[in-house]
Amino acid sequence: MFYHTSEDHGLKYNPLKAIIAPRPIAWVSTRDANGKDNLAPYSFFQAMQDTPPVLGFSSGHKKPGFDTGKDSVANIKETKQFAVNIVPFAMRDAMNVSSAHFEHGVDEFEQAGLEKVAAQAVDVSLVKGVPVSMECRLRDVIALDEADWVIGDVVAIHIEDQYIVDGKLDVTKYEPLARLGYKDYAKIDDVFALERPKA
């Protein structure tokens, strides 16, 4: 098939999210100006550079059934800080609970039965038990047509020691969750290496 993105693709579901897959999941924790915590997953997420480290994620301007978007972006705009927690396969159900469109002010940590750990460099809570958390300060928010692209400078990183093997982070030990298309997910539990060829 072929279609122009300005026209209807004719399928029951939009194939774009299945095409760009697997996608890492940013489990974004924020805190509003009144000290209320928020936690939500985003699969339009990626590292943007490594030195200095910068990452970004996208959040829609509106969530189904509400006139506003998720609390994450509003909180980040208020406080200029957030954290990205990496979702292991073992915490997939808690991540899914936190994806629900709760009313403003509802603490998703509590809804999902998660424990909190205080961040060190920014004023947010981290998810206890995740393999990696990255503490971020806001660099920019770029408004797109139907979403905001949030860009953050990574100022501190937590890695659980048991996942470091021979000086490398071994993702197969915690099996990071990845988003595919539609309602589908995958876990990363098998990897292989390729040597980059010399020019």
mmCIF file of N, CA, C and O in Angstrom, residues 29-73:
data_model
loop_
_atom_site.group_PDB
_atom_site.id
_atom_site.type_symbol
_atom_site.label_atom_id
_atom_site.label_comp_id
_atom_site.label_asym_id
_atom_site.label_seq_id
_atom_site.Cartn_x
_atom_site.Cartn_y
_atom_site.Cartn_z
ATOM 1 N N SER A 29 8.288 10.956 36.012
ATOM 2 C CA SER A 29 7.792 11.387 37.323
ATOM 3 C C SER A 29 8.015 12.888 37.468
ATOM 4 O O SER A 29 9.080 13.409 37.118
ATOM 5 N N THR A 30 6.967 13.552 37.947
ATOM 6 C CA THR A 30 7.011 15.002 38.144
ATOM 7 C C THR A 30 6.366 15.344 39.491
ATOM 8 O O THR A 30 5.742 14.499 40.136
ATOM 9 N N ARG A 31 6.500 16.590 39.865
ATOM 10 C CA ARG A 31 5.867 17.110 41.085
ATOM 11 C C ARG A 31 5.383 18.514 40.773
ATOM 12 O O ARG A 31 6.117 19.310 40.181
ATOM 13 N N ASP A 32 4.155 18.825 41.158
ATOM 14 C CA ASP A 32 3.647 20.165 40.865
ATOM 15 C C ASP A 32 4.131 21.165 41.906
ATOM 16 O O ASP A 32 4.821 20.800 42.873
ATOM 17 N N ALA A 33 3.784 22.418 41.725
ATOM 18 C CA ALA A 33 4.269 23.478 42.610
ATOM 19 C C ALA A 33 3.747 23.326 44.032
ATOM 20 O O ALA A 33 4.316 23.893 44.971
ATOM 21 N N ASN A 34 2.676 22.553 44.206
ATOM 22 C CA ASN A 34 2.111 22.313 45.542
ATOM 23 C C ASN A 34 2.624 21.026 46.176
ATOM 24 O O ASN A 34 2.163 20.637 47.243
ATOM 25 N N GLY A 35 3.564 20.356 45.509
ATOM 26 C CA GLY A 35 4.179 19.164 46.081
ATOM 27 C C GLY A 35 3.467 17.864 45.785
ATOM 28 O O GLY A 35 3.805 16.839 46.375
ATOM 29 N N LYS A 36 2.513 17.853 44.843
ATOM 30 C CA LYS A 36 1.801 16.616 44.489
ATOM 31 C C LYS A 36 2.570 15.881 43.396
ATOM 32 O O LYS A 36 2.928 16.465 42.377
ATOM 33 N N ASP A 37 2.773 14.592 43.609
ATOM 34 C CA ASP A 37 3.524 13.776 42.660
ATOM 35 C C ASP A 37 2.644 13.259 41.530
ATOM 36 O O ASP A 37 1.436 13.046 41.709
ATOM 37 N N ASN A 38 3.274 13.026 40.382
ATOM 38 C CA ASN A 38 2.590 12.501 39.206
ATOM 39 C C ASN A 38 3.533 11.531 38.504
ATOM 40 O O ASN A 38 4.745 11.703 38.530
ATOM 41 N N LEU A 39 2.962 10.508 37.868
ATOM 42 C CA LEU A 39 3.762 9.516 37.155
ATOM 43 C C LEU A 39 2.992 9.064 35.922
ATOM 44 O O LEU A 39 1.817 8.699 36.026
ATOM 45 N N ALA A 40 3.627 9.108 34.754
ATOM 46 C CA ALA A 40 2.951 8.702 33.516
ATOM 47 C C ALA A 40 3.976 8.189 32.510
ATOM 48 O O ALA A 40 5.082 8.706 32.420
ATOM 49 N N PRO A 41 3.597 7.153 31.730
ATOM 50 C CA PRO A 41 4.498 6.608 30.719
ATOM 51 C C PRO A 41 4.311 7.276 29.356
ATOM 52 O O PRO A 41 3.183 7.601 28.973
ATOM 53 N N TYR A 42 5.429 7.419 28.624
ATOM 54 C CA TYR A 42 5.410 8.005 27.282
ATOM 55 C C TYR A 42 6.316 7.182 26.377
ATOM 56 O O TYR A 42 7.495 6.992 26.675
ATOM 57 N N SER A 43 5.778 6.721 25.242
ATOM 58 C CA SER A 43 6.597 5.916 24.343
ATOM 59 C C SER A 43 7.121 6.701 23.145
ATOM 60 O O SER A 43 7.900 6.166 22.366
ATOM 61 N N PHE A 44 6.712 7.950 22.989
ATOM 62 C CA PHE A 44 7.378 8.815 22.020
ATOM 63 C C PHE A 44 8.505 9.491 22.795
ATOM 64 O O PHE A 44 8.382 10.606 23.285
ATOM 65 N N PHE A 45 9.628 8.768 22.908
ATOM 66 C CA PHE A 45 10.710 9.130 23.823
ATOM 67 C C PHE A 45 12.033 8.686 23.224
ATOM 68 O O PHE A 45 12.123 7.629 22.628
ATOM 69 N N GLN A 46 13.080 9.520 23.419
ATOM 70 C CA GLN A 46 14.380 9.142 22.891
ATOM 71 C C GLN A 46 15.493 9.994 23.491
ATOM 72 O O GLN A 46 15.263 11.135 23.892
ATOM 73 N N ALA A 47 16.703 9.409 23.543
ATOM 74 C CA ALA A 47 17.900 10.192 23.840
ATOM 75 C C ALA A 47 18.212 11.050 22.621
ATOM 76 O O ALA A 47 18.016 10.617 21.487
ATOM 77 N N MET A 48 18.702 12.254 22.847
ATOM 78 C CA MET A 48 18.952 13.175 21.742
ATOM 79 C C MET A 48 20.431 13.460 21.551
ATOM 80 O O MET A 48 20.868 13.769 20.450
ATOM 81 N N GLN A 49 21.204 13.399 22.620
ATOM 82 C CA GLN A 49 22.666 13.464 22.531
ATOM 83 C C GLN A 49 23.216 12.935 23.839
ATOM 84 O O GLN A 49 22.508 12.873 24.838
ATOM 85 N N ASP A 50 24.525 12.547 23.803
ATOM 86 C CA ASP A 50 25.089 11.951 25.012
ATOM 87 C C ASP A 50 26.056 12.841 25.775
ATOM 88 O O ASP A 50 26.341 12.582 26.941
ATOM 89 N N THR A 51 26.589 13.890 25.144
ATOM 90 C CA THR A 51 27.543 14.761 25.831
ATOM 91 C C THR A 51 27.284 16.224 25.488
ATOM 92 O O THR A 51 27.603 16.641 24.379
ATOM 93 N N PRO A 52 26.694 17.001 26.379
ATOM 94 C CA PRO A 52 26.057 16.565 27.624
ATOM 95 C C PRO A 52 24.773 15.806 27.313
ATOM 96 O O PRO A 52 24.172 16.006 26.255
ATOM 97 N N PRO A 53 24.330 14.929 28.224
ATOM 98 C CA PRO A 53 23.166 14.104 27.922
ATOM 99 C C PRO A 53 21.854 14.898 27.876
ATOM 100 O O PRO A 53 21.562 15.678 28.780
ATOM 101 N N VAL A 54 21.116 14.674 26.808
ATOM 102 C CA VAL A 54 19.823 15.335 26.605
ATOM 103 C C VAL A 54 18.834 14.289 26.107
ATOM 104 O O VAL A 54 19.178 13.438 25.289
ATOM 105 N N LEU A 55 17.616 14.335 26.622
ATOM 106 C CA LEU A 55 16.567 13.431 26.154
ATOM 107 C C LEU A 55 15.285 14.212 25.913
ATOM 108 O O LEU A 55 15.172 15.378 26.283
ATOM 109 N N GLY A 56 14.335 13.555 25.264
ATOM 110 C CA GLY A 56 13.067 14.218 24.995
ATOM 111 C C GLY A 56 11.925 13.224 24.942
ATOM 112 O O GLY A 56 12.124 12.040 24.662
ATOM 113 N N PHE A 57 10.726 13.711 25.243
ATOM 114 C CA PHE A 57 9.523 12.891 25.098
ATOM 115 C C PHE A 57 8.377 13.787 24.663
ATOM 116 O O PHE A 57 8.398 15.007 24.847
ATOM 117 N N SER A 58 7.365 13.148 24.067
ATOM 118 C CA SER A 58 6.217 13.881 23.537
ATOM 119 C C SER A 58 4.963 13.544 24.321
ATOM 120 O O SER A 58 4.728 12.383 24.667
ATOM 121 N N SER A 59 4.145 14.566 24.587
ATOM 122 C CA SER A 59 2.878 14.384 25.292
ATOM 123 C C SER A 59 1.796 15.149 24.561
ATOM 124 O O SER A 59 1.968 16.331 24.234
ATOM 125 N N GLY A 60 0.666 14.481 24.301
ATOM 126 C CA GLY A 60 -0.436 15.120 23.588
ATOM 127 C C GLY A 60 -1.036 16.296 24.341
ATOM 128 O O GLY A 60 -1.023 16.334 25.572
ATOM 129 N N HIS A 61 -1.576 17.253 23.592
ATOM 130 C CA HIS A 61 -2.186 18.426 24.207
ATOM 131 C C HIS A 61 -3.462 18.092 24.961
ATOM 132 O O HIS A 61 -3.842 18.815 25.883
ATOM 133 N N LYS A 62 -4.140 17.004 24.580
ATOM 134 C CA LYS A 62 -5.376 16.612 25.261
ATOM 135 C C LYS A 62 -5.361 15.117 25.519
ATOM 136 O O LYS A 62 -4.850 14.340 24.725
ATOM 137 N N LYS A 63 -5.943 14.708 26.644
ATOM 138 C CA LYS A 63 -6.123 13.297 26.928
ATOM 139 C C LYS A 63 -7.607 12.966 26.797
ATOM 140 O O LYS A 63 -8.461 13.823 27.045
ATOM 141 N N PRO A 64 -7.939 11.752 26.383
ATOM 142 C CA PRO A 64 -9.331 11.394 26.138
ATOM 143 C C PRO A 64 -10.236 11.682 27.330
ATOM 144 O O PRO A 64 -9.920 11.314 28.467
ATOM 145 N N GLY A 65 -11.328 12.393 27.074
ATOM 146 C CA GLY A 65 -12.285 12.708 28.124
ATOM 147 C C GLY A 65 -11.974 13.954 28.916
ATOM 148 O O GLY A 65 -12.726 14.332 29.811
ATOM 149 N N PHE A 66 -10.851 14.619 28.604
ATOM 150 C CA PHE A 66 -10.461 15.823 29.329
ATOM 151 C C PHE A 66 -10.133 16.932 28.326
ATOM 152 O O PHE A 66 -9.794 16.671 27.181
ATOM 153 N N ASP A 67 -10.235 18.165 28.781
ATOM 154 C CA ASP A 67 -9.932 19.304 27.913
ATOM 155 C C ASP A 67 -8.461 19.689 27.952
ATOM 156 O O ASP A 67 -8.029 20.589 27.228
ATOM 157 N N THR A 68 -7.709 19.068 28.813
ATOM 158 C CA THR A 68 -6.286 19.390 28.956
ATOM 159 C C THR A 68 -5.447 18.134 28.750
ATOM 160 O O THR A 68 -5.960 17.020 28.733
ATOM 161 N N GLY A 69 -4.140 18.326 28.636
ATOM 162 C CA GLY A 69 -3.226 17.203 28.496
ATOM 163 C C GLY A 69 -2.892 16.596 29.840
ATOM 164 O O GLY A 69 -3.461 16.965 30.877
ATOM 165 N N LYS A 70 -1.956 15.653 29.822
ATOM 166 C CA LYS A 70 -1.532 15.015 31.067
ATOM 167 C C LYS A 70 -0.849 16.037 31.970
ATOM 168 O O LYS A 70 -0.333 17.054 31.520
ATOM 169 N N ASP A 71 -0.829 15.710 33.262
ATOM 170 C CA ASP A 71 -0.244 16.626 34.239
ATOM 171 C C ASP A 71 1.264 16.776 34.082
ATOM 172 O O ASP A 71 1.838 17.768 34.528
ATOM 173 N N SER A 72 1.912 15.801 33.458
ATOM 174 C CA SER A 72 3.378 15.821 33.381
ATOM 175 C C SER A 72 3.912 17.122 32.811
ATOM 176 O O SER A 72 4.784 17.772 33.407
ATOM 177 N N VAL A 73 3.402 17.525 31.646
ATOM 178 C CA VAL A 73 3.939 18.723 30.985
ATOM 179 C C VAL A 73 3.627 19.974 31.794
ATOM 180 O O VAL A 73 4.476 20.855 31.952
#
